[in-house]
PDB file of C-alpha atoms in Angstrom:
ATOM      1  CA  GLY A   1       3.141  68.495 -52.472  1.00  0.00           C
ATOM      2  CA  ILE A   2       0.542  71.404 -51.002  1.00  0.00           C
ATOM      3  CA  GLN A   3       1.832  72.835 -47.630  1.00  0.00           C
ATOM      4  CA  VAL A   4      -1.203  73.585 -45.267  1.00  0.00           C
ATOM      5  CA  GLU A   5      -1.080  75.524 -42.043  1.00  0.00           C
ATOM      6  CA  GLN A   6      -3.848  75.373 -39.442  1.00  0.00           C
ATOM      7  CA  SER A   7      -4.516  77.818 -36.450  1.00  0.00           C
ATOM      8  CA  PRO A   8      -4.658  77.738 -33.779  1.00  0.00           C
ATOM      9  CA  PRO A   9      -3.197  74.608 -32.608  1.00  0.00           C
ATOM     10  CA  ASP A  10      -5.190  73.863 -29.905  1.00  0.00           C
ATOM     11  CA  LEU A  11      -8.664  75.595 -28.714  1.00  0.00           C
ATOM     12  CA  ILE A  12      -9.945  75.315 -25.219  1.00  0.00           C
ATOM     13  CA  LEU A  13     -13.857  76.874 -24.898  1.00  0.00           C
ATOM     14  CA  GLN A  14     -16.481  76.758 -22.246  1.00  0.00           C
ATOM     15  CA  GLU A  15     -19.840  75.517 -23.827  1.00  0.00           C
ATOM     16  CA  GLY A  16     -21.938  77.660 -25.877  1.00  0.00           C
ATOM     17  CA  ALA A  17     -19.138  79.307 -26.813  1.00  0.00           C
ATOM     18  CA  ASN A  18     -18.284  80.370 -30.852  1.00  0.00           C
ATOM     19  CA  SER A  19     -15.447  79.908 -32.544  1.00  0.00           C
ATOM     20  CA  THR A  20     -13.014  80.155 -35.818  1.00  0.00           C
ATOM     21  CA  LEU A  21     -10.404  77.485 -37.166  1.00  0.00           C
ATOM     22  CA  ARG A  22      -8.439  78.729 -40.031  1.00  0.00           C
ATOM     23  CA  CYS A  23      -6.744  76.402 -42.700  1.00  0.00           C
ATOM     24  CA  ASN A  24      -4.184  78.234 -45.227  1.00  0.00           C
ATOM     25  CA  PHE A  25      -3.190  76.724 -48.069  1.00  0.00           C
ATOM     26  CA  SER A  26      -0.025  77.189 -50.656  1.00  0.00           C
ATOM     27  CA  ASP A  27      -1.241  76.500 -54.038  1.00  0.00           C
ATOM     28  CA  SER A  28      -4.540  76.585 -56.106  1.00  0.00           C
ATOM     29  CA  VAL A  29      -6.549  73.833 -55.108  1.00  0.00           C
ATOM     30  CA  ASN A  30      -9.550  71.769 -56.865  1.00  0.00           C
ATOM     31  CA  ASN A  31     -11.331  70.701 -53.310  1.00  0.00           C
ATOM     32  CA  LEU A  32     -10.703  71.011 -50.141  1.00  0.00           C
ATOM     33  CA  GLN A  33     -12.704  68.820 -47.233  1.00  0.00           C
ATOM     34  CA  TRP A  34     -13.144  69.639 -43.623  1.00  0.00           C
ATOM     35  CA  PHE A  35     -13.085  66.596 -40.932  1.00  0.00           C
ATOM     36  CA  HIS A  36     -13.414  65.992 -37.337  1.00  0.00           C
ATOM     37  CA  GLN A  37     -11.644  63.235 -35.849  1.00  0.00           C
ATOM     38  CA  ASN A  38     -13.688  61.874 -32.528  1.00  0.00           C
ATOM     39  CA  PRO A  39     -12.079  60.202 -30.044  1.00  0.00           C
ATOM     40  CA  TRP A  40     -11.752  56.735 -31.026  1.00  0.00           C
ATOM     41  CA  GLY A  41      -9.877  57.783 -34.114  1.00  0.00           C
ATOM     42  CA  GLN A  42     -12.621  58.312 -36.862  1.00  0.00           C
ATOM     43  CA  LEU A  43     -12.367  60.960 -39.284  1.00  0.00           C
ATOM     44  CA  ILE A  44     -16.019  62.055 -40.664  1.00  0.00           C
ATOM     45  CA  ASN A  45     -16.653  64.147 -43.337  1.00  0.00           C
ATOM     46  CA  LEU A  46     -17.563  67.498 -42.373  1.00  0.00           C
ATOM     47  CA  PHE A  47     -17.766  69.607 -45.761  1.00  0.00           C
ATOM     48  CA  TYR A  48     -16.426  69.453 -49.015  1.00  0.00           C
ATOM     49  CA  ILE A  49     -16.021  73.040 -50.123  1.00  0.00           C
ATOM     50  CA  PRO A  50     -13.571  73.928 -52.677  1.00  0.00           C
ATOM     51  CA  SER A  51     -14.996  77.447 -52.740  1.00  0.00           C
ATOM     52  CA  GLY A  52     -18.064  79.223 -51.270  1.00  0.00           C
ATOM     53  CA  THR A  53     -19.766  79.021 -47.959  1.00  0.00           C
ATOM     54  CA  LYS A  54     -21.623  75.926 -46.715  1.00  0.00           C
ATOM     55  CA  GLN A  55     -23.823  75.236 -43.453  1.00  0.00           C
ATOM     56  CA  ASN A  56     -25.033  72.090 -41.637  1.00  0.00           C
ATOM     57  CA  GLY A  57     -26.672  73.330 -38.397  1.00  0.00           C
ATOM     58  CA  ARG A  58     -24.041  74.552 -35.934  1.00  0.00           C
ATOM     59  CA  LEU A  59     -21.137  74.132 -38.513  1.00  0.00           C
ATOM     60  CA  SER A  60     -20.375  76.394 -41.104  1.00  0.00           C
ATOM     61  CA  ALA A  61     -17.304  76.854 -43.916  1.00  0.00           C
ATOM     62  CA  THR A  62     -16.168  79.189 -46.016  1.00  0.00           C
ATOM     63  CA  THR A  63     -13.215  79.013 -48.200  1.00  0.00           C
ATOM     64  CA  VAL A  64     -11.700  81.644 -50.491  1.00  0.00           C
ATOM     65  CA  ALA A  65      -9.698  80.215 -53.238  1.00  0.00           C
ATOM     66  CA  THR A  66      -8.361  83.024 -54.740  1.00  0.00           C
ATOM     67  CA  GLU A  67      -6.866  84.128 -51.137  1.00  0.00           C
ATOM     68  CA  ARG A  68      -5.847  80.229 -50.185  1.00  0.00           C
ATOM     69  CA  TYR A  69      -7.614  80.019 -47.267  1.00  0.00           C
ATOM     70  CA  SER A  70     -10.459  78.191 -45.526  1.00  0.00           C
ATOM     71  CA  LEU A  71     -12.432  78.931 -42.278  1.00  0.00           C
ATOM     72  CA  LEU A  72     -14.625  76.252 -40.495  1.00  0.00           C
ATOM     73  CA  TYR A  73     -17.359  78.374 -37.893  1.00  0.00           C
ATOM     74  CA  ILE A  74     -18.588  76.305 -34.279  1.00  0.00           C
ATOM     75  CA  SER A  75     -21.469  78.416 -33.154  1.00  0.00           C
ATOM     76  CA  SER A  76     -22.949  77.338 -29.958  1.00  0.00           C
ATOM     77  CA  SER A  77     -20.213  74.484 -29.118  1.00  0.00           C
ATOM     78  CA  GLN A  78     -21.466  71.562 -27.629  1.00  0.00           C
ATOM     79  CA  THR A  79     -18.800  68.929 -25.546  1.00  0.00           C
ATOM     80  CA  THR A  80     -19.433  66.633 -28.531  1.00  0.00           C
ATOM     81  CA  ASP A  81     -17.563  69.238 -30.723  1.00  0.00           C
ATOM     82  CA  SER A  82     -14.019  67.719 -29.039  1.00  0.00           C
ATOM     83  CA  GLY A  83     -11.375  66.167 -31.131  1.00  0.00           C
ATOM     84  CA  VAL A  84      -8.917  67.524 -34.210  1.00  0.00           C
ATOM     85  CA  TYR A  85     -10.409  69.109 -36.636  1.00  0.00           C
ATOM     86  CA  PHE A  86      -8.770  68.430 -40.032  1.00  0.00           C
ATOM     87  CA  CYS A  87      -8.433  70.384 -43.056  1.00  0.00           C
ATOM     88  CA  ALA A  88      -7.352  68.492 -46.307  1.00  0.00           C
ATOM     89  CA  VAL A  89      -6.698  69.784 -50.142  1.00  0.00           C
ATOM     90  CA  GLU A  90      -6.673  68.338 -52.984  1.00  0.00           C
ATOM     91  CA  GLY A  91      -3.823  70.287 -55.808  1.00  0.00           C
ATOM     92  CA  SER A  92      -4.649  71.383 -58.805  1.00  0.00           C
ATOM     93  CA  ASN A  93      -1.910  69.303 -60.147  1.00  0.00           C
ATOM     94  CA  THR A  94      -1.932  66.418 -57.580  1.00  0.00           C
ATOM     95  CA  GLY A  95      -3.855  63.906 -58.867  1.00  0.00           C
ATOM     96  CA  ASN A  96      -6.473  62.633 -56.273  1.00  0.00           C
ATOM     97  CA  GLN A  97      -4.284  62.730 -53.782  1.00  0.00           C
ATOM     98  CA  PHE A  98      -5.357  65.263 -50.682  1.00  0.00           C
ATOM     99  CA  TYR A  99      -3.103  66.860 -48.405  1.00  0.00           C
ATOM    100  CA  PHE A 100      -3.206  67.045 -44.779  1.00  0.00           C
ATOM    101  CA  GLY A 101      -2.962  70.149 -41.995  1.00  0.00           C
ATOM    102  CA  THR A 102      -1.780  69.087 -38.423  1.00  0.00           C
ATOM    103  CA  GLY A 103      -5.030  70.059 -37.186  1.00  0.00           C
ATOM    104  CA  THR A 104      -6.616  72.175 -34.516  1.00  0.00           C
ATOM    105  CA  SER A 105      -7.046  70.127 -31.027  1.00  0.00           C
ATOM    106  CA  LEU A 106     -10.855  70.931 -29.837  1.00  0.00           C
ATOM    107  CA  THR A 107     -11.693  71.002 -26.040  1.00  0.00           C
ATOM    108  CA  VAL A 108     -15.297  72.075 -25.019  1.00  0.00           C
ATOM    109  CA  ILE A 109     -15.376  72.176 -21.360  1.00  0.00           C
ATOM    110  CA  PRO A 110     -19.459  72.080 -19.948  1.00  0.00           C
TER     111      PRO A 110
ATOM    112  CA  ASP B   1     -24.585  54.439 -46.520  1.00  0.00           C
ATOM    113  CA  VAL B   2     -21.360  54.520 -47.404  1.00  0.00           C
ATOM    114  CA  LYS B   3     -18.462  51.825 -45.901  1.00  0.00           C
ATOM    115  CA  VAL B   4     -14.883  51.727 -45.386  1.00  0.00           C
ATOM    116  CA  THR B   5     -13.907  49.179 -43.211  1.00  0.00           C
ATOM    117  CA  GLN B   6     -10.321  48.307 -41.638  1.00  0.00           C
ATOM    118  CA  SER B   7     -10.010  44.733 -40.003  1.00  0.00           C
ATOM    119  CA  SER B   8      -8.862  45.727 -36.944  1.00  0.00           C
ATOM    120  CA  ARG B   9      -9.271  48.268 -34.545  1.00  0.00           C
ATOM    121  CA  TYR B  10      -6.182  47.104 -32.110  1.00  0.00           C
ATOM    122  CA  LEU B  11      -3.076  45.068 -33.078  1.00  0.00           C
ATOM    123  CA  VAL B  12      -0.282  44.259 -31.321  1.00  0.00           C
ATOM    124  CA  LYS B  13       2.472  42.409 -33.014  1.00  0.00           C
ATOM    125  CA  ARG B  14       6.500  41.706 -32.614  1.00  0.00           C
ATOM    126  CA  THR B  15       9.422  43.354 -33.727  1.00  0.00           C
ATOM    127  CA  GLY B  16      10.259  41.307 -37.104  1.00  0.00           C
ATOM    128  CA  GLU B  17       6.874  40.205 -37.608  1.00  0.00           C
ATOM    129  CA  LYS B  18       5.632  40.536 -41.349  1.00  0.00           C
ATOM    130  CA  VAL B  19       2.198  42.211 -40.800  1.00  0.00           C
ATOM    131  CA  PHE B  20      -0.844  42.909 -42.990  1.00  0.00           C
ATOM    132  CA  LEU B  21      -3.787  45.789 -42.334  1.00  0.00           C
ATOM    133  CA  GLU B  22      -6.739  45.309 -44.584  1.00  0.00           C
ATOM    134  CA  CYS B  23      -9.205  47.827 -45.907  1.00  0.00           C
ATOM    135  CA  VAL B  24     -12.269  46.894 -47.699  1.00  0.00           C
ATOM    136  CA  GLN B  25     -14.800  49.735 -49.307  1.00  0.00           C
ATOM    137  CA  ASP B  26     -18.133  48.549 -50.615  1.00  0.00           C
ATOM    138  CA  MET B  27     -18.600  52.327 -52.868  1.00  0.00           C
ATOM    139  CA  ASP B  28     -17.056  50.914 -55.799  1.00  0.00           C
ATOM    140  CA  HIS B  29     -14.410  53.705 -55.226  1.00  0.00           C
ATOM    141  CA  GLU B  30     -11.086  53.844 -57.829  1.00  0.00           C
ATOM    142  CA  ASN B  31      -8.723  55.331 -55.179  1.00  0.00           C
ATOM    143  CA  MET B  32      -7.512  54.250 -52.012  1.00  0.00           C
ATOM    144  CA  PHE B  33      -5.297  54.992 -49.980  1.00  0.00           C
ATOM    145  CA  TRP B  34      -3.311  54.716 -46.603  1.00  0.00           C
ATOM    146  CA  TYR B  35      -2.108  56.893 -44.346  1.00  0.00           C
ATOM    147  CA  ARG B  36      -0.257  56.966 -40.650  1.00  0.00           C
ATOM    148  CA  GLN B  37      -1.189  59.064 -38.021  1.00  0.00           C
ATOM    149  CA  ASP B  38       1.077  60.421 -35.349  1.00  0.00           C
ATOM    150  CA  PRO B  39       1.441  62.837 -32.892  1.00  0.00           C
ATOM    151  CA  GLY B  40       2.657  66.394 -33.779  1.00  0.00           C
ATOM    152  CA  LEU B  41       3.017  64.882 -37.331  1.00  0.00           C
ATOM    153  CA  GLY B  42      -0.338  65.095 -38.996  1.00  0.00           C
ATOM    154  CA  LEU B  43      -1.725  62.311 -41.689  1.00  0.00           C
ATOM    155  CA  ARG B  44       0.951  60.933 -43.530  1.00  0.00           C
ATOM    156  CA  LEU B  45       0.660  59.551 -47.304  1.00  0.00           C
ATOM    157  CA  ILE B  46       2.099  55.722 -47.207  1.00  0.00           C
ATOM    158  CA  TYR B  47       0.544  54.133 -50.365  1.00  0.00           C
ATOM    159  CA  PHE B  48      -2.079  54.982 -52.825  1.00  0.00           C
ATOM    160  CA  SER B  49      -3.643  52.666 -55.995  1.00  0.00           C
ATOM    161  CA  TYR B  50      -5.992  54.352 -58.549  1.00  0.00           C
ATOM    162  CA  ASP B  51      -7.008  51.057 -59.733  1.00  0.00           C
ATOM    163  CA  VAL B  52      -6.496  47.153 -59.297  1.00  0.00           C
ATOM    164  CA  LYS B  53      -2.618  45.927 -59.442  1.00  0.00           C
ATOM    165  CA  MET B  54      -1.875  49.799 -59.544  1.00  0.00           C
ATOM    166  CA  LYS B  55      -0.016  51.234 -56.938  1.00  0.00           C
ATOM    167  CA  GLU B  56       2.307  54.562 -56.240  1.00  0.00           C
ATOM    168  CA  LYS B  57       4.238  55.616 -53.328  1.00  0.00           C
ATOM    169  CA  GLY B  58       3.238  58.220 -51.134  1.00  0.00           C
ATOM    170  CA  ASP B  59       5.647  60.621 -48.914  1.00  0.00           C
ATOM    171  CA  ILE B  60       6.962  57.629 -46.258  1.00  0.00           C
ATOM    172  CA  PRO B  61       6.658  54.320 -48.273  1.00  0.00           C
ATOM    173  CA  GLU B  62       9.910  52.803 -46.502  1.00  0.00           C
ATOM    174  CA  GLY B  63       9.454  49.478 -44.498  1.00  0.00           C
ATOM    175  CA  TYR B  64       5.283  49.000 -46.811  1.00  0.00           C
ATOM    176  CA  SER B  65       4.017  47.524 -49.842  1.00  0.00           C
ATOM    177  CA  VAL B  66       0.897  46.954 -50.902  1.00  0.00           C
ATOM    178  CA  SER B  67      -1.497  44.801 -52.942  1.00  0.00           C
ATOM    179  CA  ARG B  68      -4.421  45.603 -54.615  1.00  0.00           C
ATOM    180  CA  GLU B  69      -5.669  42.671 -56.373  1.00  0.00           C
ATOM    181  CA  LYS B  70      -9.358  43.318 -56.252  1.00  0.00           C
ATOM    182  CA  LYS B  71     -10.893  47.006 -56.185  1.00  0.00           C
ATOM    183  CA  GLU B  72     -12.792  46.427 -53.142  1.00  0.00           C
ATOM    184  CA  ARG B  73      -9.768  45.747 -51.170  1.00  0.00           C
ATOM    185  CA  PHE B  74      -5.972  47.208 -50.253  1.00  0.00           C
ATOM    186  CA  SER B  75      -3.976  45.698 -48.147  1.00  0.00           C
ATOM    187  CA  LEU B  76      -0.477  47.643 -46.336  1.00  0.00           C
ATOM    188  CA  ILE B  77       2.010  45.212 -45.580  1.00  0.00           C
ATOM    189  CA  LEU B  78       4.698  45.602 -43.100  1.00  0.00           C
ATOM    190  CA  GLU B  79       7.455  43.507 -44.108  1.00  0.00           C
ATOM    191  CA  SER B  80       9.580  43.307 -40.750  1.00  0.00           C
ATOM    192  CA  ALA B  81       7.845  45.501 -38.134  1.00  0.00           C
ATOM    193  CA  SER B  82       9.567  47.628 -36.410  1.00  0.00           C
ATOM    194  CA  THR B  83       8.747  49.539 -33.227  1.00  0.00           C
ATOM    195  CA  ASN B  84       9.017  52.909 -34.825  1.00  0.00           C
ATOM    196  CA  GLN B  85       6.252  51.654 -37.120  1.00  0.00           C
ATOM    197  CA  THR B  86       4.132  51.954 -34.135  1.00  0.00           C
ATOM    198  CA  SER B  87       0.779  54.143 -35.019  1.00  0.00           C
ATOM    199  CA  MET B  88      -2.799  55.039 -36.149  1.00  0.00           C
ATOM    200  CA  TYR B  89      -2.998  53.978 -39.271  1.00  0.00           C
ATOM    201  CA  LEU B  90      -5.817  55.019 -41.612  1.00  0.00           C
ATOM    202  CA  CYS B  91      -7.142  53.487 -44.819  1.00  0.00           C
ATOM    203  CA  ALA B  92      -9.392  56.298 -47.530  1.00  0.00           C
ATOM    204  CA  SER B  93     -11.095  55.578 -50.501  1.00  0.00           C
ATOM    205  CA  SER B  94     -12.548  57.967 -53.146  1.00  0.00           C
ATOM    206  CA  LEU B  95     -14.193  58.067 -56.647  1.00  0.00           C
ATOM    207  CA  LEU B  96     -11.971  59.437 -59.504  1.00  0.00           C
ATOM    208  CA  ARG B  97     -12.601  63.076 -59.522  1.00  0.00           C
ATOM    209  CA  ALA B  98     -13.543  63.628 -63.729  1.00  0.00           C
ATOM    210  CA  GLY B  99     -17.512  64.673 -63.588  1.00  0.00           C
ATOM    211  CA  VAL B 100     -18.146  63.536 -60.012  1.00  0.00           C
ATOM    212  CA  ILE B 101     -19.717  66.161 -57.639  1.00  0.00           C
ATOM    213  CA  ASN B 102     -18.296  65.960 -53.219  1.00  0.00           C
ATOM    214  CA  TYR B 103     -15.577  63.040 -54.629  1.00  0.00           C
ATOM    215  CA  GLY B 104     -13.702  63.654 -51.537  1.00  0.00           C
ATOM    216  CA  TYR B 105     -12.281  61.028 -49.214  1.00  0.00           C
ATOM    217  CA  THR B 106     -14.307  58.361 -47.200  1.00  0.00           C
ATOM    218  CA  PHE B 107     -11.778  56.744 -43.938  1.00  0.00           C
ATOM    219  CA  GLY B 108     -12.092  54.200 -41.902  1.00  0.00           C
ATOM    220  CA  SER B 109     -11.992  53.815 -38.197  1.00  0.00           C
ATOM    221  CA  GLY B 110      -8.537  53.142 -38.271  1.00  0.00           C
ATOM    222  CA  THR B 111      -6.104  50.725 -36.433  1.00  0.00           C
ATOM    223  CA  ARG B 112      -3.673  51.249 -33.881  1.00  0.00           C
ATOM    224  CA  LEU B 113      -0.523  49.123 -34.406  1.00  0.00           C
ATOM    225  CA  THR B 114       1.725  48.758 -31.569  1.00  0.00           C
ATOM    226  CA  VAL B 115       4.760  47.026 -32.480  1.00  0.00           C
ATOM    227  CA  VAL B 116       6.951  45.358 -28.953  1.00  0.00           C
TER     228      VAL B 116
END
């Protein structure tokens, strides 16, 4: 399978601060997803982003496939952004299975 | 809106019981997956299926089996539950890749299983 590493493992922010979460992967990929897991355990898709840059409100993501990393930017963080953020990748030779990193746990304090 | 529904949010079972976790999707997706999530270990794939009556082992299939008799339903079975199977179980579905844009996973809300 593909190795997926996320950093940092834990992050504490003051409300209003900005942050960058990183995902490194070990092989070429067909697709990459960023998820947010809320306190109830639900995994919510944030972005499908195999390459390039996308933005959705205060969140944006960039994937540089040739260098095997992706970044998730959170601007003007809010307490509702708290939770665990996962990166998942689908390898070019691994069928439709996605491989997950161990996540970044974000806590936003008021 | 697309949906993946898991039958129970919380479940408590006794050691040795046979346990069924059900997952239903209404998106006509070909692929379905079962993961377990444990602190510090992330999400680990148990089994997946690309079609009806078809199944493939993931990274940690021991102690589990699956059933996919209909396209929309994928069941995870714990043949004889043990305490080390206490975990959060997550079901996901996705479209087959070819010719589809944004074909990634959609997850259910999860089942927290406790085996006592």
